[in-house]
mmCIF file of C-alpha atoms in Angstrom:
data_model
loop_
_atom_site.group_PDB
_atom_site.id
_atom_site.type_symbol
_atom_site.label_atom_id
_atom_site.label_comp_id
_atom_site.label_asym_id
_atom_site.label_seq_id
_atom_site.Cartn_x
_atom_site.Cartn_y
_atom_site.Cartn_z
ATOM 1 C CA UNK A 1361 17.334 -11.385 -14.530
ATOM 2 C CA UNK A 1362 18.461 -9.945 -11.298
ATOM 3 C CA UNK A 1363 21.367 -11.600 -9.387
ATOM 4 C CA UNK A 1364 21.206 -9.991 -5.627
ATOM 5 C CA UNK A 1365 18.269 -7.762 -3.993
ATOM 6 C CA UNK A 1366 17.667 -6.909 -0.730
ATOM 7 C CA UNK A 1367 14.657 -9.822 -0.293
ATOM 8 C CA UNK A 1368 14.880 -13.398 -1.765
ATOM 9 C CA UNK A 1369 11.958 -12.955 -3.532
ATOM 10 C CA UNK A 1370 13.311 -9.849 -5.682
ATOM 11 C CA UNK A 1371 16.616 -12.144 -6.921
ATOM 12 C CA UNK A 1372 16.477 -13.863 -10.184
ATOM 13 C CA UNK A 1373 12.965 -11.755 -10.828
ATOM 14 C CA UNK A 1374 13.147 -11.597 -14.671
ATOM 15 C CA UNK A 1375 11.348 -10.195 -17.806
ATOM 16 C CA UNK A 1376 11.325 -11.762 -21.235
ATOM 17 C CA UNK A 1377 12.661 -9.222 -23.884
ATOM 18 C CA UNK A 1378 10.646 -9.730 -27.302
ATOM 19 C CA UNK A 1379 12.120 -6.528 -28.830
ATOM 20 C CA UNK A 1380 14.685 -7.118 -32.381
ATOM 21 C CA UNK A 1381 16.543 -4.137 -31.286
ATOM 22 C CA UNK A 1382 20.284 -4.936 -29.556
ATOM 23 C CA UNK A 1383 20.141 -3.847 -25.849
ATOM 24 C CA UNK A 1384 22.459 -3.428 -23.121
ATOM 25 C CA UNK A 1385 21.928 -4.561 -19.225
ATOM 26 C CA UNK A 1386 23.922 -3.386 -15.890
ATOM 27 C CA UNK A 1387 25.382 -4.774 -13.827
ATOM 28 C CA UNK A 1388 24.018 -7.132 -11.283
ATOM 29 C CA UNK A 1389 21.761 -8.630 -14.054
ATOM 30 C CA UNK A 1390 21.845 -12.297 -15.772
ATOM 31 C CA UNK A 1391 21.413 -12.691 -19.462
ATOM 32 C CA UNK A 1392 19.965 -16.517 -20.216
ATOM 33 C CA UNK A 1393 20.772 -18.196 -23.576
ATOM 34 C CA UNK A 1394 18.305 -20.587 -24.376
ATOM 35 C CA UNK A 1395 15.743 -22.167 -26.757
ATOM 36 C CA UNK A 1396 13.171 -22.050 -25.351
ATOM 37 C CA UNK A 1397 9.512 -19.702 -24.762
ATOM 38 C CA UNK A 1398 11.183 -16.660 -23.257
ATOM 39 C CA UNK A 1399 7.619 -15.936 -21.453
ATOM 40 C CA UNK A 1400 7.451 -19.309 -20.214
ATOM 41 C CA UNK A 1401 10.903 -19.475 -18.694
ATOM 42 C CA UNK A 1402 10.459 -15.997 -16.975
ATOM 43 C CA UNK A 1403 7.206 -16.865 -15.902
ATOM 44 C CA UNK A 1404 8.927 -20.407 -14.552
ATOM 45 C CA UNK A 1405 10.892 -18.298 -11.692
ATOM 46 C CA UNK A 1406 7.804 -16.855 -10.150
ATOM 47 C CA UNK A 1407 6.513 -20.533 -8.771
ATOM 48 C CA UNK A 1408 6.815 -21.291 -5.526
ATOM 49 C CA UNK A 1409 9.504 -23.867 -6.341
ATOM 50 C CA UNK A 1410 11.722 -21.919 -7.477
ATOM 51 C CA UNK A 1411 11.486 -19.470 -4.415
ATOM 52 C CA UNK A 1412 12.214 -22.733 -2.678
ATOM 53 C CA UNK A 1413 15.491 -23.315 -4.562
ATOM 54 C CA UNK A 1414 16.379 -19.425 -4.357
ATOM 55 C CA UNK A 1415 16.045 -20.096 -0.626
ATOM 56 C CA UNK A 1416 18.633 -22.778 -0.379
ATOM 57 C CA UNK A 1417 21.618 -21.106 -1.940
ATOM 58 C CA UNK A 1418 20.780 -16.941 -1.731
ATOM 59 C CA UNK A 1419 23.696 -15.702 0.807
ATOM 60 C CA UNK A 1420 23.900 -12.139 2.667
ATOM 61 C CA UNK A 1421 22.467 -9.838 5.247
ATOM 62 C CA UNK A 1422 20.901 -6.662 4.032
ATOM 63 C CA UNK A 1423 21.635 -7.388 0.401
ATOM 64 C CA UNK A 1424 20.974 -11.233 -1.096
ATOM 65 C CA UNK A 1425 22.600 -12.657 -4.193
ATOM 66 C CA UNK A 1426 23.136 -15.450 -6.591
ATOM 67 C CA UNK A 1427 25.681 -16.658 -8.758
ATOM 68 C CA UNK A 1428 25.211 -18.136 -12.464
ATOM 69 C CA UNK A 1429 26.541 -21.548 -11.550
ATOM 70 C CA UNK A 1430 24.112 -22.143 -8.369
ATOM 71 C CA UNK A 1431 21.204 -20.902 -10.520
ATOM 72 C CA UNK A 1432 22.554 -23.248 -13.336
ATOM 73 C CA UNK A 1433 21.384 -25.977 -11.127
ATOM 74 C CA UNK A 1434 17.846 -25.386 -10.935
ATOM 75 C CA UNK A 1435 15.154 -27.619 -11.960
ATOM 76 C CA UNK A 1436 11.994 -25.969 -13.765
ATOM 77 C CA UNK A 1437 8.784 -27.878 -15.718
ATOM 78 C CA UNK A 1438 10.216 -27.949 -19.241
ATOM 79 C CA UNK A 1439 7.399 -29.323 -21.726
ATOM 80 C CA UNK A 1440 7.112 -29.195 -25.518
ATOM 81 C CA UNK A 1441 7.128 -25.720 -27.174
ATOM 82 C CA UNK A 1442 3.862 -26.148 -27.761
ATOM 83 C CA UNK A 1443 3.001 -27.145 -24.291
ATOM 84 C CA UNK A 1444 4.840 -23.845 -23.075
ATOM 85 C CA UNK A 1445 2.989 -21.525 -25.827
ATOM 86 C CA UNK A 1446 -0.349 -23.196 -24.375
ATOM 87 C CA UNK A 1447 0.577 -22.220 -20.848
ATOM 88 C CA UNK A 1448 1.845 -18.818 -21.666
ATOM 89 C CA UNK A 1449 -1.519 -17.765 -23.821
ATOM 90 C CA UNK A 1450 -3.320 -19.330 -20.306
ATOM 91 C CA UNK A 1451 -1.297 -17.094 -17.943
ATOM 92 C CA UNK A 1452 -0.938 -14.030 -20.340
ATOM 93 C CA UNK A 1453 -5.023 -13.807 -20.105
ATOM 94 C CA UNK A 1454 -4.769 -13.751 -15.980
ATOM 95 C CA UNK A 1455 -2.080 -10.881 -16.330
ATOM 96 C CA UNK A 1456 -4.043 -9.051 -18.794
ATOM 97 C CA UNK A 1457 -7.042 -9.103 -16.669
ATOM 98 C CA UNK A 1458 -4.888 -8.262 -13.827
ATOM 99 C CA UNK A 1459 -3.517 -4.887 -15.450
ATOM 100 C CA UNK A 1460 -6.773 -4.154 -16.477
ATOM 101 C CA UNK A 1461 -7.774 -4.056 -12.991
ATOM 102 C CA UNK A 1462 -5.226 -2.010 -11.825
ATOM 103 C CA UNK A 1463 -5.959 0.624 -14.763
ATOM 104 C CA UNK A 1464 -9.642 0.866 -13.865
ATOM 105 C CA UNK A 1465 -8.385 1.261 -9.776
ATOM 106 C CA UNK A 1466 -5.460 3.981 -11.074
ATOM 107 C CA UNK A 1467 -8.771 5.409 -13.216
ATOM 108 C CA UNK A 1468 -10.919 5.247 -10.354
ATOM 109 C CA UNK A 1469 -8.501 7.298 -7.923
ATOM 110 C CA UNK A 1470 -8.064 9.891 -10.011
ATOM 111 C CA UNK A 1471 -11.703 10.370 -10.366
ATOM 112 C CA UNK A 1472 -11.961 10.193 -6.433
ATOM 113 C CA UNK A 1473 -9.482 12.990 -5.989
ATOM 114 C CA UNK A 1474 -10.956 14.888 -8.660
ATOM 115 C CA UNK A 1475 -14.437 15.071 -7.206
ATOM 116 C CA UNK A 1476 -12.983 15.121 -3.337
ATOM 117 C CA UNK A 1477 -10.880 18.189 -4.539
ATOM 118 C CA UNK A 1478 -13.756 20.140 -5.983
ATOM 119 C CA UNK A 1479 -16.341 19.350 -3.066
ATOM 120 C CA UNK A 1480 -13.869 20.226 -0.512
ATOM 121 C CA UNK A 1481 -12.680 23.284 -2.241
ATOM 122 C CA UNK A 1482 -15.543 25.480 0.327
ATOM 123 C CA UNK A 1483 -13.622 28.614 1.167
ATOM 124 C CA UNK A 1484 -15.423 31.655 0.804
ATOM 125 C CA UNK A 1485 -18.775 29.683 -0.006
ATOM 126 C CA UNK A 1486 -22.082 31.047 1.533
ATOM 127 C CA UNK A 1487 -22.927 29.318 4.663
ATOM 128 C CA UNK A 1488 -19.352 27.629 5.502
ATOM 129 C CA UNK A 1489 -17.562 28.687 8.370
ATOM 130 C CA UNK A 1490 -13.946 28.224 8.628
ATOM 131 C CA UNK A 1491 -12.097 27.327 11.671
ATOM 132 C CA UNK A 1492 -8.852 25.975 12.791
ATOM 133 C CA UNK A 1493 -8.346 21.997 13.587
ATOM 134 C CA UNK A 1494 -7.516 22.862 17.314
ATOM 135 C CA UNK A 1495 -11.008 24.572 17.544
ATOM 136 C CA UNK A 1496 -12.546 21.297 16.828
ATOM 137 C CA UNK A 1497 -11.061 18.326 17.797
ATOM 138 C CA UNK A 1498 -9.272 17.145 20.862
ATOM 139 C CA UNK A 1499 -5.576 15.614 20.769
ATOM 140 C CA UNK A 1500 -3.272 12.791 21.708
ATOM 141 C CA UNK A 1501 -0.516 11.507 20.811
ATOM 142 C CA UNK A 1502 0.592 8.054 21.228
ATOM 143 C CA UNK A 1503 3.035 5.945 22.963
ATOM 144 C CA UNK A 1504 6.221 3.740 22.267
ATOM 145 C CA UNK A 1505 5.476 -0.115 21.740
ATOM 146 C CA UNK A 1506 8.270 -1.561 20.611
ATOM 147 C CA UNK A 1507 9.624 -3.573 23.518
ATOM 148 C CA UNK A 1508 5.794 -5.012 23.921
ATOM 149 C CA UNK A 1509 5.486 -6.104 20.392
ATOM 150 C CA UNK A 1510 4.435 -9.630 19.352
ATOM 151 C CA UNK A 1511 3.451 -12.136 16.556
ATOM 152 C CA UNK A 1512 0.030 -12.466 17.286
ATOM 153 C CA UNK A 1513 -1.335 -10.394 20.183
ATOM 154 C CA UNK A 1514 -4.889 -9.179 21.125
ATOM 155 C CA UNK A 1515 -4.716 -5.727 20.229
ATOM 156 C CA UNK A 1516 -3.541 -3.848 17.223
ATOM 157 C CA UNK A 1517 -0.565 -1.613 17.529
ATOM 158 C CA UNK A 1518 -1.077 1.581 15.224
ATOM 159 C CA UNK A 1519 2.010 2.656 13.623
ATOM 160 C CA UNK A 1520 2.801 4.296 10.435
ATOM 161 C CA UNK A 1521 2.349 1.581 8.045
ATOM 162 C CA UNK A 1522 -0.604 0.045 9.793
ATOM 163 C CA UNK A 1523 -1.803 3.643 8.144
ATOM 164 C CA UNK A 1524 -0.590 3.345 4.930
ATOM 165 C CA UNK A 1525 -1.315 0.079 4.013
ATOM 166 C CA UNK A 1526 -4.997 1.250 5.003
ATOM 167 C CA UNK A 1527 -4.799 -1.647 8.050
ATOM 168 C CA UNK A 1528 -3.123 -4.121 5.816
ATOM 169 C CA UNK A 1529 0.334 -4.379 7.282
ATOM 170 C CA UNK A 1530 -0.061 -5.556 11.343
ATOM 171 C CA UNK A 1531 1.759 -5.702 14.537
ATOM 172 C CA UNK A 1532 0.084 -7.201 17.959
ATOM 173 C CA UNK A 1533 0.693 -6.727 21.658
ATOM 174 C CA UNK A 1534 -1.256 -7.764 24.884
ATOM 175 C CA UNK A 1535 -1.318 -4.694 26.388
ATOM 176 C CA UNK A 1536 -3.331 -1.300 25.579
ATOM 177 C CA UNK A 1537 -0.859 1.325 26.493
ATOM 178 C CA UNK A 1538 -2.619 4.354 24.274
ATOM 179 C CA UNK A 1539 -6.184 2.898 23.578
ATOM 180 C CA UNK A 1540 -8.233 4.006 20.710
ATOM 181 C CA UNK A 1541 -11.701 4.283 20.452
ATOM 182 C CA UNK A 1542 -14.545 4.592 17.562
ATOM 183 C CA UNK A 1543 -14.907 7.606 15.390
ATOM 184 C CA UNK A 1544 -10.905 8.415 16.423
ATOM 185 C CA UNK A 1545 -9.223 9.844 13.394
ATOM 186 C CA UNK A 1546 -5.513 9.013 13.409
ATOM 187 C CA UNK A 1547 -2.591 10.595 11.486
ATOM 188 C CA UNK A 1548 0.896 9.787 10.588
ATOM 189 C CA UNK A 1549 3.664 12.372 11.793
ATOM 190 C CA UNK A 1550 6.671 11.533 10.552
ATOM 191 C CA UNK A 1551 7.494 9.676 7.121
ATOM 192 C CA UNK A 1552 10.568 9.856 4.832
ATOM 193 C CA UNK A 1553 11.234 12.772 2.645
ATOM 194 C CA UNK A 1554 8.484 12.794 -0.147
ATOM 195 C CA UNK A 1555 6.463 10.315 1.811
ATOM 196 C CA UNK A 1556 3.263 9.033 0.634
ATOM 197 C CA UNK A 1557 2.376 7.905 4.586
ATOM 198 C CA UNK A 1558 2.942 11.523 5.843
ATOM 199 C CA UNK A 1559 -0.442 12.749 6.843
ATOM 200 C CA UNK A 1560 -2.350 9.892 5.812
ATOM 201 C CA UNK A 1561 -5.400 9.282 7.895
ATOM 202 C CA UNK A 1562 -7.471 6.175 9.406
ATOM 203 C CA UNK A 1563 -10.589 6.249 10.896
ATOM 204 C CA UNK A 1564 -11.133 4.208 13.783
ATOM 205 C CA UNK A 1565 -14.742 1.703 13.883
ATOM 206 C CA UNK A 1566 -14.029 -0.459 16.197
ATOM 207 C CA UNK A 1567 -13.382 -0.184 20.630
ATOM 208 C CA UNK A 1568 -11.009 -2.244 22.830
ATOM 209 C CA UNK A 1569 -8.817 -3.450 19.520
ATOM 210 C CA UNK A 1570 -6.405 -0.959 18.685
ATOM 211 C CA UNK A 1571 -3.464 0.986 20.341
ATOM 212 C CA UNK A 1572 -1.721 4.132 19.492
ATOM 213 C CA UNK A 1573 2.208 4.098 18.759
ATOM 214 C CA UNK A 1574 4.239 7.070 19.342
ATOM 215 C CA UNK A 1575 4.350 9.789 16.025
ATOM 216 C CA UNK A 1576 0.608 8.987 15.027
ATOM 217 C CA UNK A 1577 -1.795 11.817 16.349
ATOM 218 C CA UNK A 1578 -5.627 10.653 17.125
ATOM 219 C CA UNK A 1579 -8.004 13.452 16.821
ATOM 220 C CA UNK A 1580 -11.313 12.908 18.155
ATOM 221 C CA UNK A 1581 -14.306 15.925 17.035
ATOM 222 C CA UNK A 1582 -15.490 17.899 19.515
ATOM 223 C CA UNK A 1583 -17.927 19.787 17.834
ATOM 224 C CA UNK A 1584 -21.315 18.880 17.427
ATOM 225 C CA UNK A 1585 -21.420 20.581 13.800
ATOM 226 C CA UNK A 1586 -18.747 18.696 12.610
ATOM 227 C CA UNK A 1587 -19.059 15.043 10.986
ATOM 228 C CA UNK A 1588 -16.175 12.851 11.625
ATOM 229 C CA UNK A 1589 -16.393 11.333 8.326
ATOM 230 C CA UNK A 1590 -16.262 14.725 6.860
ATOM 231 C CA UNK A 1591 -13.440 15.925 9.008
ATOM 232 C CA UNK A 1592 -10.948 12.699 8.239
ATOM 233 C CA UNK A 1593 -11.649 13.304 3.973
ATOM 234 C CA UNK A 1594 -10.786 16.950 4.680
ATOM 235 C CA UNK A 1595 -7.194 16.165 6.592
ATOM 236 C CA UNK A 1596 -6.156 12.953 5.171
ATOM 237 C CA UNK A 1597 -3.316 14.235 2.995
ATOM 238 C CA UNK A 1598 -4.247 18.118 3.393
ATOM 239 C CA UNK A 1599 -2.032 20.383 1.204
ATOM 240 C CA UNK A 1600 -1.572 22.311 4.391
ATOM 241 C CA UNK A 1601 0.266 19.280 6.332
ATOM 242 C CA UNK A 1602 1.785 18.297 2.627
ATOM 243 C CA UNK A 1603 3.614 21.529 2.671
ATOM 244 C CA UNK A 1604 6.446 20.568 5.438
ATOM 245 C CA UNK A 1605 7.609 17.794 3.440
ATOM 246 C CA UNK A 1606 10.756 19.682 1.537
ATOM 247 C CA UNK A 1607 11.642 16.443 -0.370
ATOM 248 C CA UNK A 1608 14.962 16.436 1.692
ATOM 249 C CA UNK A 1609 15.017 16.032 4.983
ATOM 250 C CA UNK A 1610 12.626 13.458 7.300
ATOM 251 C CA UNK A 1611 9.250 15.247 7.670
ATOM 252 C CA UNK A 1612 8.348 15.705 11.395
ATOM 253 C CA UNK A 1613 5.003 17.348 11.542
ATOM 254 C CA UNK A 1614 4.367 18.711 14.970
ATOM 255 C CA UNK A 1615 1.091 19.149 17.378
ATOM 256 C CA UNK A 1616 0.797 22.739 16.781
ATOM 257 C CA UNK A 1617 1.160 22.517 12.952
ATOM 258 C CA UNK A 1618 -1.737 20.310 12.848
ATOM 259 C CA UNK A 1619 -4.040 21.884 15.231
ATOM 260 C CA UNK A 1620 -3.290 25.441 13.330
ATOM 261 C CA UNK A 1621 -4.609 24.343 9.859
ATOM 262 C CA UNK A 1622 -8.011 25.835 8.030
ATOM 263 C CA UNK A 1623 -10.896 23.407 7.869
ATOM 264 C CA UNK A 1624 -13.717 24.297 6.457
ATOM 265 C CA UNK A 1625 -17.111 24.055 7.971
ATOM 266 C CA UNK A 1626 -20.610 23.924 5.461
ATOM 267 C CA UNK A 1627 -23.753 22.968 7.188
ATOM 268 C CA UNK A 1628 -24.353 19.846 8.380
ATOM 269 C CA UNK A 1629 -26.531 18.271 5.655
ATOM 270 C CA UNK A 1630 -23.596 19.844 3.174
ATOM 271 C CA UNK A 1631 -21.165 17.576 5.071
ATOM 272 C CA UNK A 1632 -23.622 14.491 4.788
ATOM 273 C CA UNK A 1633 -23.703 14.570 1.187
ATOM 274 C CA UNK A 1634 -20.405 14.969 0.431
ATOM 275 C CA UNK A 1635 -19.318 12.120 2.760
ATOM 276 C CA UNK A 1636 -22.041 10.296 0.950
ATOM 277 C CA UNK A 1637 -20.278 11.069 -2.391
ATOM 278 C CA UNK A 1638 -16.691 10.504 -1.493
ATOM 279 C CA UNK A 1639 -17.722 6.929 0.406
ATOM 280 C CA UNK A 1640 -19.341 5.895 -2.612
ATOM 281 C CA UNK A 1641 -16.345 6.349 -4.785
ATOM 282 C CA UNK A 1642 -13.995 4.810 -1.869
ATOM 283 C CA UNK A 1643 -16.117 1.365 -2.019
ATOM 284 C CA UNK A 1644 -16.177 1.408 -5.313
ATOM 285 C CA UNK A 1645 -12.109 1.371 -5.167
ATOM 286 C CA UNK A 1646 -12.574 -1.229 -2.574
ATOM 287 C CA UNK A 1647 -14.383 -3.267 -4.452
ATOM 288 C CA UNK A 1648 -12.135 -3.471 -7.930
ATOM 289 C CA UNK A 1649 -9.199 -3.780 -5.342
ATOM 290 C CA UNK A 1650 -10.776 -7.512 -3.390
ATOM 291 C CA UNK A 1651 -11.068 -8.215 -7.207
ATOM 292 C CA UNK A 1652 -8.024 -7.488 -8.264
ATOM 293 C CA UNK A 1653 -6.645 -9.614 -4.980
ATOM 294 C CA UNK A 1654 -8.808 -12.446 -5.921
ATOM 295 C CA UNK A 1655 -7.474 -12.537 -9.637
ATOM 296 C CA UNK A 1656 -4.182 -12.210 -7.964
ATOM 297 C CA UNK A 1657 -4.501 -15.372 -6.156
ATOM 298 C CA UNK A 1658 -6.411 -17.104 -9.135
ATOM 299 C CA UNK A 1659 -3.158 -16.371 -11.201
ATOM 300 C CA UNK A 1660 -0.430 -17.514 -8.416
ATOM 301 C CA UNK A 1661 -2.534 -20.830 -7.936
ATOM 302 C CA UNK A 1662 -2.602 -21.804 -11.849
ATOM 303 C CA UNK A 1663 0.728 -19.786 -12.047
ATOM 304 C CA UNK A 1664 2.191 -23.044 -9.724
ATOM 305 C CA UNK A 1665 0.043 -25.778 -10.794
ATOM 306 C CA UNK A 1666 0.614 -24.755 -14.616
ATOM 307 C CA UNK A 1667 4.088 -25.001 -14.204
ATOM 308 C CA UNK A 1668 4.519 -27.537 -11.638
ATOM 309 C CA UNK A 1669 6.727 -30.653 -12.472
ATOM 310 C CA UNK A 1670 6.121 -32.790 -9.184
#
């Protein structure tokens, strides 16, 4: 069991070791002595009462911890052993089904970025032109929100992990400094060295919700023989753009970079079906993933009724 982290949530996060062979932990770790169902006690300090308790005593800025004799004094449901064998089999079939899900999504992904890989891979093909991004899009950049940003605001603000939680992870303001409009493809620019947000794309569907922080580029096509659906699978995550990110330093890609990379250019009804491909494969992802969220919630609910002792 862990004893500090840099969230609450992360302390006292533990695993039940079933193995016979002797181990050894690090430091900043808790070993429990008990006589109990190993799987039910580590299971215990998931509920939402014993975040509750965590909350009361955990001390520190950027890192959190515990000590032994403040977690000593926390209550948990303790039932029969055969009560807590019942409840573990219960939960142990929501976490199987759980990493099942997340197998077939890791399965599915791969298969996406197989079949994206060999449909975009057009160079040299008869009938595809090729032609840099600058030839075919037009530019902007965005703008600085940070001293506008609120809670809960009318529009969207646009920033780097807006991106890469694919629109999961929010901020709001009330005021549209770099507005974005539909069929807009927008890019991070700058991400951590081996970043998985650097060059990672989102495609704009709605008007008069979203604005554009500074570092994320919106391209918008310019080109009647290009499909915008076809253009943002071709540079979300290029190789191209992957190539400035030396694992070292922070990756800063600039205009000029992006503008000057290959894209290439099959006829229009070539674009159409590959889009028509690739989308199929993304809602299939979709879909296991609002599955997987829904089991997800399924198990936290039983998780905290199950081992609830109010």
């Amino acid at each position: 069991m862990t004893d500090t982290s840099e969230n609450v949530e992360d302390i006292c996060k533990s695993v039940a070791y079933l193995g016979e062979d002797d181990i050894a932990v690090s430091n900043h770790a808790l070993i429990l002595k008990h006589n109990q169902n190993p799987k039910f006690l580590s299971y215990s300090t998931l509920t939402d009462c014993f975040l509750a308790q965590k909350r009361k005593v955990v001390v520190g800025v950027k890192v959190s911890g515990i000590k032994p004799e403040q977690l000593a004094k926390f209550k948990i449901y303790l039932p029969s052993l055969t009560e807590q064998k019942r409840i573990v089999e219960q939960l142990d079939t929501f976490t199987s089904s759980i990493e099942n899900l997340k197998e077939q999504i890791a399965q599915r992904r791969k298969q996406y970025e197989y079949y994206r890989d060999q449909l975009l891979d057009l160079e040299g093909k008869p009938g595809v032109e090729m032609k840099k991004l600058g030839e075919i899009v037009v530019f902007r950049n965005g703008k600085g929100h940070e001293k506008i940003i609120i809670p809960d605001g009318k529009y969207i603000v646009v920033n780097s992990k807006f991106i890469s939680s694919d629109g999961s992870v929010k901020k709001y303001c009330n005021e549209q400094i770099s507005p974005l409009y539909v069929d807009d493809i927008l890019m991070v620019m700058s991400d951590v060295p081996n970043g998985k947000a650097i060059a990672k794309c989102y495609l704009v569907e709605r008007n008069n919700l979203y604005t554009l922080n500074q570092r994320i580029g919106a391209f918008h096509v310019c080109d009647s023989n290009v499909i915008t659906k076809y253009l943002f699978y071709v540079i979300n995550r290029n190789e191209q753009l992957l190539q400035y990110d030396n694992k070292i330093d922070q990756t800063n890609l600039k205009k000029d970079d992006i503008l000057n990379i290959t894209i290439p250019l099959p006829p229009l009804q070539e674009q159409q079906r590959i889009v028509s491909i690739l989308d199929t494969f993304e809602a299939s992802i979709r879909n296991l993933e609002q599955q997987l969220a829904q089991r997800e919630k399924q198990y936290e609910y039983y998780r905290n009724i199950l081992l609830s002792f109010e």
